[in-house]
Amino acid sequence: MIRPTTGVTSTKAILAERALPPMRTDVYRGAVVRGCVALWFGVPFVAAAFACGPTTSVAGQSDGGTGDAAGDDDDDDDDDDDDVTSGPGLDTSADGGSDESTAATVDVCGDGMVTGNEACDDGNTDNADGCSALCQISGTLLWSVPFDASPQGFAVGLDAFDGNAYPAIQIFEGNLEPSILLGHVDREGTLLGETLDVGGLSDIGLARQPVAAVPGGEVMAGYTVAADDAPYRVLARLEVGGGEAWTHGADDWGVHYATIVLVDWVYVLHAKGDDLVVDSFTLDGEHTAELSLGLDPTQHRPFVRGAMLARGLPSLGVFTVQPEGAIEFHYALSPQANPTWFTDPIGTAPEGSMPRAFFDGQKTRIWTETELITMDMLDHLESIVPRPVPGEVLLSFSAGYATVDGAEVRVFGPQDGLRWTHTSEGQPQYARTDGSAGLFVLADDGVDGNAATLSYLVL
């Protein structure tokens, strides 16, 4: 049995090791051991765009459940407190020369009166409290989009930007040939694009946070695509449903721990030999820096989720945990100018466990098996409290947080009260807010399955 990679060797060596002979591999995804078939390599990159169209199954009414919102590149839900209106606007009319006029009723979400297309109105525009900021009932499933992962495949990543979701699904075809299926779905449930990235490989031992959304229906693809006679592709900007804008190749990168877009820069945290390294790029593909942290990834293990976060600050931060459980935050104030890295201890986790970190637009929250650690916008340690609920945390956002137990998604309010639950199709693996009043959830039916489903729930 091949163990999950430790990040102290190159990706080419990892793939060569895994390719002979074909066999099963056990990989650790969060707190769940998931099997993975042995990996095949040697196929050059091919981006195959597929015809796209609405393949949406709709549950219930979605009228009034969506709307324009400010751009959102990660987990935050900053628009929760905005005044949101729906329904017809004010219409006045006069009858000939008469002085009388009639004003039509205006549907105002948050005024405490259920009118027009509103499904509820609890007198506020908060999300996750039973009635969303768009006056739809929290937990309502508005639509689901299925993705065919046959003959074998499972979900490996999800990002969202400006009301659009970008799921990533690992597929093994034919003689166990790997590919990454990338999708682009808007908040209305329309499948806008789909690309099969042949040769793409992402599991917990090779790539975490493998996709980062950028404007215009494109993603940064932070995973390995193997090649026989060229450096492996380790990063690319891809139009989902189109082709490559640019690529970057390297043979000495190990595990991809995180890929993020921060302002006008792309950062990839990866192993290189016995060091943790952050490579930076412009959005146009210029490789601007290789920033060594001087840390052994076997002793300072990047988080399984949230090792790097796209936060509001221009500084760059990396979260690691030592084998005995010490949690560290490494940060550089000027990541484009040969930075000095600083390290702050921020807590402990049970030995051998793997914490998760999320940024909700205002605060960073680190979840261990026993505690919830909160950092403020300036990266100051704010609080350490006992973990309020059990279960695997899918997402922390400004209106609360979502956990998963089997197929059930549970959403809690900021004061830790259970607000609503939803039973998903398959096992939920990833979640992102849409920047307004919705939650994208990507589920699959197990590593031995052949399908994944992206759903949209009312917050």
Tab-separated table of C-alpha atoms in Angstrom:
chain	number	residue	atom	x	y	z
A	1	MET	CA	0.000	0.000	0.000
A	2	ILE	CA	1.314	3.431	-0.917
A	3	ARG	CA	1.020	5.941	1.888
A	4	PRO	CA	-0.058	9.558	1.331
A	5	THR	CA	2.871	11.615	0.096
A	6	THR	CA	4.795	13.683	2.620
A	7	GLY	CA	5.976	16.435	0.282
A	8	VAL	CA	9.694	15.677	0.505
A	9	THR	CA	10.075	14.450	-3.061
A	10	SER	CA	9.141	15.704	-6.512
A	11	THR	CA	5.759	15.139	-8.119
A	12	LYS	CA	7.435	13.290	-10.983
A	13	ALA	CA	8.961	10.848	-8.503
A	14	ILE	CA	5.615	10.473	-6.721
A	15	LEU	CA	3.813	9.658	-9.966
A	16	ALA	CA	6.549	7.289	-11.123
A	17	GLU	CA	6.278	5.443	-7.835
A	18	ARG	CA	2.514	5.213	-8.076
A	19	ALA	CA	2.405	4.142	-11.711
A	20	LEU	CA	4.042	0.707	-11.338
A	21	PRO	CA	2.160	-1.468	-10.815
A	22	PRO	CA	-1.469	-0.315	-10.928
A	23	MET	CA	-2.852	-0.737	-7.425
A	24	ARG	CA	-5.097	0.922	-4.895
A	25	THR	CA	-3.884	3.757	-2.706
A	26	ASP	CA	-5.370	4.886	0.582
A	27	VAL	CA	-5.582	8.644	0.903
A	28	TYR	CA	-6.786	10.709	3.820
A	29	ARG	CA	-9.492	13.238	3.005
A	30	GLY	CA	-10.273	15.273	6.079
A	31	ALA	CA	-11.156	12.779	8.788
A	32	VAL	CA	-12.222	10.100	6.308
A	33	VAL	CA	-9.945	7.513	4.703
A	34	ARG	CA	-10.747	7.404	1.032
A	35	GLY	CA	-9.272	4.922	-1.406
A	36	CYS	CA	-7.762	6.049	-4.663
A	37	VAL	CA	-6.790	3.924	-7.648
A	38	ALA	CA	-3.165	3.834	-8.704
A	39	LEU	CA	-2.196	6.707	-10.913
A	40	TRP	CA	-1.286	6.644	-14.554
A	41	PHE	CA	0.906	9.243	-16.238
A	42	GLY	CA	2.567	10.039	-19.504
A	43	VAL	CA	-0.284	11.702	-21.395
A	44	PRO	CA	0.376	15.303	-22.501
A	45	PHE	CA	-2.172	17.901	-21.476
A	46	VAL	CA	-5.278	18.152	-23.584
A	47	ALA	CA	-8.119	20.496	-22.693
A	48	ALA	CA	-11.330	19.147	-24.209
A	49	ALA	CA	-14.263	21.554	-24.111
A	50	PHE	CA	-17.682	19.956	-24.028
A	51	ALA	CA	-20.965	21.328	-25.241
A	52	CYS	CA	-22.775	23.039	-22.400
A	53	GLY	CA	-26.400	23.548	-21.667
A	54	PRO	CA	-28.853	23.587	-18.824
A	55	THR	CA	-28.731	20.179	-17.133
A	56	THR	CA	-30.432	21.456	-14.021
A	57	SER	CA	-32.957	19.700	-11.836
A	58	VAL	CA	-34.974	22.250	-9.896
A	59	ALA	CA	-36.534	21.639	-6.504
A	60	GLY	CA	-39.175	24.116	-5.405
A	61	GLN	CA	-39.587	27.712	-6.457
A	62	SER	CA	-36.502	29.807	-7.091
A	63	ASP	CA	-38.263	33.069	-7.873
A	64	GLY	CA	-36.625	35.828	-5.926
A	65	GLY	CA	-33.943	33.458	-4.621
A	66	THR	CA	-31.085	35.034	-6.512
A	67	GLY	CA	-29.869	38.496	-7.259
A	68	ASP	CA	-26.881	40.620	-8.030
A	69	ALA	CA	-24.193	40.669	-5.362
A	70	ALA	CA	-20.718	42.033	-4.867
A	71	GLY	CA	-17.867	39.796	-6.050
A	72	ASP	CA	-16.829	37.089	-3.628
A	73	ASP	CA	-13.614	35.119	-4.148
A	74	ASP	CA	-13.759	32.749	-1.225
A	75	ASP	CA	-15.933	32.045	1.769
A	76	ASP	CA	-17.157	35.422	2.875
A	77	ASP	CA	-20.737	36.578	2.928
A	78	ASP	CA	-20.189	40.293	3.326
A	79	ASP	CA	-23.480	41.317	1.759
A	80	ASP	CA	-25.625	39.831	4.530
A	81	ASP	CA	-26.540	43.205	5.969
A	82	ASP	CA	-27.320	44.966	2.691
A	83	ASP	CA	-30.902	45.983	2.051
A	84	VAL	CA	-32.266	43.599	-0.574
A	85	THR	CA	-35.473	44.202	-2.482
A	86	SER	CA	-37.388	41.948	-4.816
A	87	GLY	CA	-40.521	42.131	-6.893
A	88	PRO	CA	-41.908	44.959	-8.971
A	89	GLY	CA	-40.720	48.507	-8.624
A	90	LEU	CA	-42.846	51.537	-7.911
A	91	ASP	CA	-45.342	52.214	-10.667
A	92	THR	CA	-47.405	55.424	-10.720
A	93	SER	CA	-49.969	56.326	-13.282
A	94	ALA	CA	-52.455	59.143	-13.860
A	95	ASP	CA	-55.867	58.866	-15.425
A	96	GLY	CA	-56.096	61.659	-18.012
A	97	GLY	CA	-56.115	65.062	-16.269
A	98	SER	CA	-57.018	63.593	-12.901
A	99	ASP	CA	-54.945	64.566	-9.880
A	100	GLU	CA	-55.268	61.050	-8.451
A	101	SER	CA	-52.390	58.547	-8.781
A	102	THR	CA	-51.983	54.959	-7.687
A	103	ALA	CA	-48.723	53.429	-6.390
A	104	ALA	CA	-48.193	49.670	-6.744
A	105	THR	CA	-47.062	47.725	-3.711
A	106	VAL	CA	-43.298	47.430	-3.337
A	107	ASP	CA	-41.911	44.084	-2.082
A	108	VAL	CA	-39.220	44.991	0.429
A	109	CYS	CA	-37.334	42.089	1.974
A	110	GLY	CA	-36.820	42.726	5.670
A	111	ASP	CA	-39.964	44.767	6.365
A	112	GLY	CA	-41.685	41.892	8.183
A	113	MET	CA	-44.453	41.481	5.578
A	114	VAL	CA	-44.556	38.543	3.162
A	115	THR	CA	-45.514	39.964	-0.212
A	116	GLY	CA	-45.034	39.174	-3.886
A	117	ASN	CA	-42.368	36.547	-4.549
A	118	GLU	CA	-41.156	36.438	-0.956
A	119	ALA	CA	-41.350	33.007	0.671
A	120	CYS	CA	-40.796	34.544	4.115
A	121	ASP	CA	-39.961	37.834	5.782
A	122	ASP	CA	-38.652	37.828	9.339
A	123	GLY	CA	-38.086	41.568	9.565
A	124	ASN	CA	-34.335	41.543	8.825
A	125	THR	CA	-31.892	40.824	6.008
A	126	ASP	CA	-29.689	38.325	7.849
A	127	ASN	CA	-28.736	34.997	6.336
A	128	ALA	CA	-28.844	31.544	7.941
A	129	ASP	CA	-31.561	32.540	10.441
A	130	GLY	CA	-34.453	30.683	8.809
A	131	CYS	CA	-35.231	33.394	6.257
A	132	SER	CA	-32.451	34.572	3.970
A	133	ALA	CA	-31.401	38.088	2.979
A	134	LEU	CA	-33.479	37.556	-0.176
A	135	CYS	CA	-36.545	36.401	1.787
A	136	GLN	CA	-36.327	32.738	0.827
A	137	ILE	CA	-36.628	29.932	3.384
A	138	SER	CA	-33.181	28.875	4.648
A	139	GLY	CA	-32.161	25.375	3.616
A	140	THR	CA	-34.371	25.281	0.530
A	141	LEU	CA	-32.766	23.385	-2.348
A	142	LEU	CA	-33.157	25.573	-5.430
A	143	TRP	CA	-31.332	23.395	-7.942
A	144	SER	CA	-28.811	20.585	-8.490
A	145	VAL	CA	-26.397	20.052	-11.384
A	146	PRO	CA	-25.050	16.494	-11.810
A	147	PHE	CA	-21.574	15.737	-13.168
A	148	ASP	CA	-20.763	12.405	-14.776
A	149	ALA	CA	-17.558	11.024	-13.239
A	150	SER	CA	-17.774	7.553	-14.781
A	151	PRO	CA	-16.257	5.071	-14.752
A	152	GLN	CA	-14.754	6.215	-11.443
A	153	GLY	CA	-14.382	9.640	-9.850
A	154	PHE	CA	-14.824	11.867	-6.813
A	155	ALA	CA	-14.905	15.560	-5.860
A	156	VAL	CA	-11.537	17.219	-5.165
A	157	GLY	CA	-12.239	20.962	-4.956
A	158	LEU	CA	-14.650	23.887	-5.217
A	159	ASP	CA	-14.275	27.652	-5.430
A	160	ALA	CA	-16.746	30.478	-6.017
A	161	PHE	CA	-16.497	34.020	-7.331
A	162	ASP	CA	-19.177	36.652	-7.938
A	163	GLY	CA	-22.095	34.210	-7.865
A	164	ASN	CA	-20.375	31.518	-9.948
A	165	ALA	CA	-19.160	28.124	-8.735
A	166	TYR	CA	-16.216	26.123	-10.096
A	167	PRO	CA	-16.226	22.451	-9.049
A	168	ALA	CA	-13.293	20.099	-9.703
A	169	ILE	CA	-13.792	16.337	-9.987
A	170	GLN	CA	-11.087	13.674	-10.288
A	171	ILE	CA	-11.925	11.048	-12.916
A	172	PHE	CA	-10.145	7.805	-13.819
A	173	GLU	CA	-10.930	6.416	-17.272
A	174	GLY	CA	-9.892	3.483	-19.439
A	175	ASN	CA	-6.663	2.025	-18.102
A	176	LEU	CA	-6.893	4.189	-14.996
A	177	GLU	CA	-5.986	7.349	-16.908
A	178	PRO	CA	-6.530	10.433	-14.713
A	179	SER	CA	-8.342	13.609	-15.721
A	180	ILE	CA	-9.790	16.585	-13.867
A	181	LEU	CA	-13.311	17.618	-14.848
A	182	LEU	CA	-13.808	21.359	-14.273
A	183	GLY	CA	-17.237	22.977	-14.286
A	184	HIS	CA	-18.614	26.535	-14.312
A	185	VAL	CA	-22.133	26.977	-12.916
A	186	ASP	CA	-23.874	30.266	-12.098
A	187	ARG	CA	-26.181	30.890	-9.151
A	188	GLU	CA	-29.208	30.268	-11.376
A	189	GLY	CA	-28.053	26.676	-11.906
A	190	THR	CA	-26.953	27.105	-15.534
A	191	LEU	CA	-23.964	25.029	-16.596
A	192	LEU	CA	-21.903	27.640	-18.456
A	193	GLY	CA	-18.841	25.549	-19.227
A	194	GLU	CA	-17.158	22.207	-18.731
A	195	THR	CA	-13.577	21.144	-19.465
A	196	LEU	CA	-11.897	17.743	-19.187
A	197	ASP	CA	-8.253	18.392	-18.292
A	198	VAL	CA	-6.680	15.128	-19.466
A	199	GLY	CA	-3.789	13.932	-17.318
A	200	GLY	CA	-4.814	16.129	-14.378
A	201	LEU	CA	-4.230	14.626	-10.976
A	202	SER	CA	-5.453	15.837	-7.582
A	203	ASP	CA	-5.919	13.882	-4.384
A	204	ILE	CA	-5.135	14.720	-0.780
A	205	GLY	CA	-1.573	13.434	-1.227
A	206	LEU	CA	-0.882	15.447	-4.385
A	207	ALA	CA	-2.988	18.629	-4.480
A	208	ARG	CA	-5.189	20.485	-1.995
A	209	GLN	CA	-7.283	23.547	-2.869
A	210	PRO	CA	-6.662	22.695	-6.547
A	211	VAL	CA	-8.801	25.456	-8.079
A	212	ALA	CA	-8.950	29.207	-7.462
A	213	ALA	CA	-11.484	31.292	-9.373
A	214	VAL	CA	-10.609	34.469	-11.275
A	215	PRO	CA	-12.994	36.818	-13.123
A	216	GLY	CA	-14.387	35.863	-16.503
A	217	GLY	CA	-15.184	32.179	-16.038
A	218	GLU	CA	-11.550	31.183	-15.535
A	219	VAL	CA	-9.716	29.279	-12.835
A	220	MET	CA	-6.157	28.835	-11.681
A	221	ALA	CA	-5.571	25.082	-11.886
A	222	GLY	CA	-3.079	24.223	-9.157
A	223	TYR	CA	-2.457	20.528	-9.740
A	224	THR	CA	-0.107	18.334	-11.749
A	225	VAL	CA	-0.571	17.301	-15.367
A	226	ALA	CA	2.051	14.711	-16.313
A	227	ALA	CA	4.081	14.725	-19.534
A	228	ASP	CA	6.708	12.342	-20.995
A	229	ASP	CA	9.009	14.780	-22.719
A	230	ALA	CA	8.421	18.133	-20.993
A	231	PRO	CA	8.268	19.545	-17.454
A	232	TYR	CA	5.067	18.631	-15.717
A	233	ARG	CA	2.418	21.312	-15.844
A	234	VAL	CA	2.040	22.509	-12.259
A	235	LEU	CA	-0.099	25.620	-12.744
A	236	ALA	CA	-2.347	26.961	-15.491
A	237	ARG	CA	-4.946	29.613	-16.075
A	238	LEU	CA	-7.840	27.901	-17.827
A	239	GLU	CA	-11.113	29.117	-19.264
A	240	VAL	CA	-13.685	26.538	-18.215
A	241	GLY	CA	-15.247	25.401	-21.455
A	242	GLY	CA	-12.341	26.900	-23.419
A	243	GLY	CA	-8.573	26.518	-23.405
A	244	GLU	CA	-5.398	27.577	-21.666
A	245	ALA	CA	-4.479	31.226	-21.200
A	246	TRP	CA	-1.039	30.242	-19.904
A	247	THR	CA	0.767	27.402	-18.154
A	248	HIS	CA	3.806	26.930	-15.924
A	249	GLY	CA	5.887	23.765	-15.861
A	250	ALA	CA	8.312	22.310	-13.308
A	251	ASP	CA	9.743	18.903	-12.439
A	252	ASP	CA	10.847	19.660	-8.872
A	253	TRP	CA	7.522	20.642	-7.295
A	254	GLY	CA	6.115	18.222	-4.761
A	255	VAL	CA	2.679	18.306	-3.179
A	256	HIS	CA	0.478	21.305	-3.997
A	257	TYR	CA	-0.832	22.436	-0.609
A	258	ALA	CA	-2.844	25.467	-1.712
A	259	THR	CA	-3.534	27.701	-4.714
A	260	ILE	CA	-5.081	31.128	-4.080
A	261	VAL	CA	-5.750	34.388	-5.924
A	262	LEU	CA	-5.012	37.442	-3.784
A	263	VAL	CA	-5.715	40.831	-5.385
A	264	ASP	CA	-3.691	40.705	-8.645
A	265	TRP	CA	-1.444	37.804	-7.700
A	266	VAL	CA	-1.557	34.027	-7.755
A	267	TYR	CA	0.216	32.103	-4.999
A	268	VAL	CA	0.932	28.383	-4.858
A	269	LEU	CA	2.169	26.723	-1.670
A	270	HIS	CA	4.026	23.522	-2.437
A	271	ALA	CA	6.822	21.244	-1.345
A	272	LYS	CA	10.208	21.449	-3.016
A	273	GLY	CA	12.611	18.863	-1.680
A	274	ASP	CA	12.571	19.225	2.109
A	275	ASP	CA	11.304	22.815	2.038
A	276	LEU	CA	7.966	24.593	1.928
A	277	VAL	CA	7.902	27.159	-0.882
A	278	VAL	CA	5.422	29.759	-2.131
A	279	ASP	CA	5.678	30.652	-5.831
A	280	SER	CA	4.008	33.862	-6.979
A	281	PHE	CA	2.657	34.780	-10.403
A	282	THR	CA	0.821	37.679	-11.975
A	283	LEU	CA	-2.619	36.957	-13.372
A	284	ASP	CA	-0.992	37.140	-16.817
A	285	GLY	CA	1.361	34.283	-15.979
A	286	GLU	CA	4.628	36.038	-15.158
A	287	HIS	CA	6.539	34.032	-12.547
A	288	THR	CA	7.647	36.731	-10.124
A	289	ALA	CA	9.152	34.984	-7.103
A	290	GLU	CA	9.990	31.745	-5.329
A	291	LEU	CA	9.636	32.335	-1.595
A	292	SER	CA	11.178	29.721	0.704
A	293	LEU	CA	9.746	29.338	4.197
A	294	GLY	CA	12.698	27.240	5.336
A	295	LEU	CA	10.365	24.630	6.852
A	296	ASP	CA	10.375	20.844	6.499
A	297	PRO	CA	6.824	19.862	5.415
A	298	THR	CA	7.037	16.619	7.398
A	299	GLN	CA	7.531	18.600	10.610
A	300	HIS	CA	5.419	21.651	9.708
A	301	ARG	CA	2.487	20.118	7.889
A	302	PRO	CA	0.240	22.539	5.970
A	303	PHE	CA	-3.448	22.335	6.863
A	304	VAL	CA	-5.518	19.904	4.847
A	305	ARG	CA	-7.949	22.796	4.129
A	306	GLY	CA	-7.012	26.455	4.324
A	307	ALA	CA	-3.218	26.159	4.385
A	308	MET	CA	-3.292	29.556	2.601
A	309	LEU	CA	-6.327	31.811	2.527
A	310	ALA	CA	-7.318	34.654	0.199
A	311	ARG	CA	-7.769	37.319	2.854
A	312	GLY	CA	-8.270	41.057	2.631
A	313	LEU	CA	-4.715	41.938	3.648
A	314	PRO	CA	-1.840	42.197	1.151
A	315	SER	CA	0.231	40.034	3.503
A	316	LEU	CA	0.621	36.320	2.869
A	317	GLY	CA	-0.107	33.731	5.556
A	318	VAL	CA	0.514	29.974	5.830
A	319	PHE	CA	-0.955	27.666	8.480
A	320	THR	CA	0.931	24.552	9.595
A	321	VAL	CA	0.696	22.022	12.417
A	322	GLN	CA	3.542	20.025	13.952
A	323	PRO	CA	3.188	16.267	14.522
A	324	GLU	CA	2.728	16.775	18.265
A	325	GLY	CA	-0.072	19.300	17.592
A	326	ALA	CA	1.463	22.806	17.802
A	327	ILE	CA	-0.346	25.142	15.350
A	328	GLU	CA	1.719	27.879	13.695
A	329	PHE	CA	0.900	30.895	11.559
A	330	HIS	CA	3.717	31.970	9.206
A	331	TYR	CA	3.315	35.345	7.529
A	332	ALA	CA	5.170	37.747	5.249
A	333	LEU	CA	4.163	41.408	5.188
A	334	SER	CA	5.523	42.154	1.694
A	335	PRO	CA	5.369	38.879	-0.217
A	336	GLN	CA	6.689	40.380	-3.470
A	337	ALA	CA	9.922	41.829	-2.059
A	338	ASN	CA	12.079	38.933	-0.790
A	339	PRO	CA	10.102	38.858	2.433
A	340	THR	CA	11.084	37.969	5.940
A	341	TRP	CA	8.813	35.273	7.287
A	342	PHE	CA	7.501	35.577	10.838
A	343	THR	CA	5.993	32.761	12.882
A	344	ASP	CA	3.374	32.998	15.638
A	345	PRO	CA	2.154	30.040	17.720
A	346	ILE	CA	-1.635	30.185	17.805
A	347	GLY	CA	-2.781	27.046	19.602
A	348	THR	CA	-2.632	23.276	19.716
A	349	ALA	CA	-4.488	20.400	18.129
A	350	PRO	CA	-4.693	16.752	19.185
A	351	GLU	CA	-1.566	14.867	18.147
A	352	GLY	CA	-1.780	13.576	14.598
A	353	SER	CA	-4.908	15.575	13.717
A	354	MET	CA	-5.275	18.038	10.870
A	355	PRO	CA	-6.978	21.416	11.530
A	356	ARG	CA	-8.906	23.440	8.950
A	357	ALA	CA	-8.925	27.207	8.435
A	358	PHE	CA	-11.494	29.502	6.800
A	359	PHE	CA	-11.676	33.254	6.198
A	360	ASP	CA	-15.176	34.735	6.298
A	361	GLY	CA	-14.388	38.236	5.076
A	362	GLN	CA	-13.710	39.564	8.563
A	363	LYS	CA	-12.165	36.849	10.686
A	364	THR	CA	-10.061	33.720	10.246
A	365	ARG	CA	-11.385	30.670	12.063
A	366	ILE	CA	-9.271	27.584	12.724
A	367	TRP	CA	-11.135	24.425	13.624
A	368	THR	CA	-9.390	21.608	15.486
A	369	GLU	CA	-10.999	18.456	16.835
A	370	THR	CA	-11.424	20.123	20.226
A	371	GLU	CA	-11.239	23.932	19.797
A	372	LEU	CA	-12.273	26.895	17.662
A	373	ILE	CA	-9.514	29.494	17.278
A	374	THR	CA	-10.420	32.953	15.953
A	375	MET	CA	-8.070	35.589	14.507
A	376	ASP	CA	-9.157	39.124	13.641
A	377	MET	CA	-8.684	41.014	10.369
A	378	LEU	CA	-5.169	42.050	11.410
A	379	ASP	CA	-4.186	38.443	12.198
A	380	HIS	CA	-4.242	39.004	15.955
A	381	LEU	CA	-5.306	36.040	18.060
A	382	GLU	CA	-8.800	36.905	19.300
A	383	SER	CA	-10.113	33.858	21.131
A	384	ILE	CA	-9.712	30.141	21.762
A	385	VAL	CA	-12.886	28.386	22.883
A	386	PRO	CA	-14.025	24.758	23.123
A	387	ARG	CA	-15.350	23.468	19.836
A	388	PRO	CA	-19.076	24.297	19.904
A	389	VAL	CA	-20.293	21.336	17.812
A	390	PRO	CA	-19.012	17.959	16.640
A	391	GLY	CA	-18.678	16.910	13.023
A	392	GLU	CA	-16.580	17.788	10.023
A	393	VAL	CA	-16.619	21.514	9.225
A	394	LEU	CA	-17.378	22.252	5.581
A	395	LEU	CA	-17.230	26.044	5.817
A	396	SER	CA	-17.149	29.032	8.172
A	397	PHE	CA	-18.781	32.207	6.855
A	398	SER	CA	-19.897	35.482	8.381
A	399	ALA	CA	-23.449	34.295	9.054
A	400	GLY	CA	-22.366	31.070	10.732
A	401	TYR	CA	-20.812	27.787	9.731
A	402	ALA	CA	-21.725	24.514	8.048
A	403	THR	CA	-20.880	21.016	9.213
A	404	VAL	CA	-21.578	17.634	7.667
A	405	ASP	CA	-22.692	14.331	9.173
A	406	GLY	CA	-23.075	11.659	6.534
A	407	ALA	CA	-25.282	13.167	3.835
A	408	GLU	CA	-26.693	15.850	6.118
A	409	VAL	CA	-25.505	19.471	5.974
A	410	ARG	CA	-26.082	21.356	9.228
A	411	VAL	CA	-25.918	25.148	9.314
A	412	PHE	CA	-25.388	26.943	12.613
A	413	GLY	CA	-25.761	30.613	13.411
A	414	PRO	CA	-22.914	32.760	14.741
A	415	GLN	CA	-24.087	32.068	18.311
A	416	ASP	CA	-23.747	28.353	17.639
A	417	GLY	CA	-27.450	27.522	17.428
A	418	LEU	CA	-28.593	24.981	14.850
A	419	ARG	CA	-30.526	26.927	12.205
A	420	TRP	CA	-31.372	24.359	9.564
A	421	THR	CA	-30.371	21.032	8.011
A	422	HIS	CA	-30.456	19.583	4.519
A	423	THR	CA	-29.922	16.019	3.326
A	424	SER	CA	-27.765	16.079	0.204
A	425	GLU	CA	-27.404	13.779	-2.753
A	426	GLY	CA	-24.305	11.822	-1.766
A	427	GLN	CA	-21.601	12.869	0.696
A	428	PRO	CA	-20.997	16.650	0.881
A	429	GLN	CA	-17.282	17.384	0.506
A	430	TYR	CA	-16.935	21.140	-0.191
A	431	ALA	CA	-19.032	24.282	0.277
A	432	ARG	CA	-18.747	27.957	-0.680
A	433	THR	CA	-21.096	30.909	-0.297
A	434	ASP	CA	-22.169	32.735	-3.435
A	435	GLY	CA	-21.479	36.206	-2.017
A	436	SER	CA	-25.135	36.860	-1.265
A	437	ALA	CA	-27.740	34.504	0.136
A	438	GLY	CA	-26.858	31.082	-1.249
A	439	LEU	CA	-24.584	28.140	-0.458
A	440	PHE	CA	-22.932	25.987	-3.131
A	441	VAL	CA	-22.379	22.384	-1.947
A	442	LEU	CA	-20.354	19.809	-3.908
A	443	ALA	CA	-21.081	16.177	-3.018
A	444	ASP	CA	-20.015	12.819	-4.425
A	445	ASP	CA	-20.954	9.179	-3.896
A	446	GLY	CA	-17.574	7.998	-2.633
A	447	VAL	CA	-14.199	7.316	-4.160
A	448	ASP	CA	-15.559	4.154	-5.748
A	449	GLY	CA	-18.490	6.067	-7.214
A	450	ASN	CA	-18.967	7.701	-10.579
A	451	ALA	CA	-20.889	10.904	-9.991
A	452	ALA	CA	-20.745	14.261	-8.260
A	453	THR	CA	-23.493	16.825	-7.704
A	454	LEU	CA	-23.317	20.599	-7.226
A	455	SER	CA	-26.314	21.936	-5.305
A	456	TYR	CA	-27.477	25.418	-4.334
A	457	LEU	CA	-29.125	25.981	-0.963
A	458	VAL	CA	-30.758	29.112	0.413
A	459	LEU	CA	-28.823	30.519	3.368
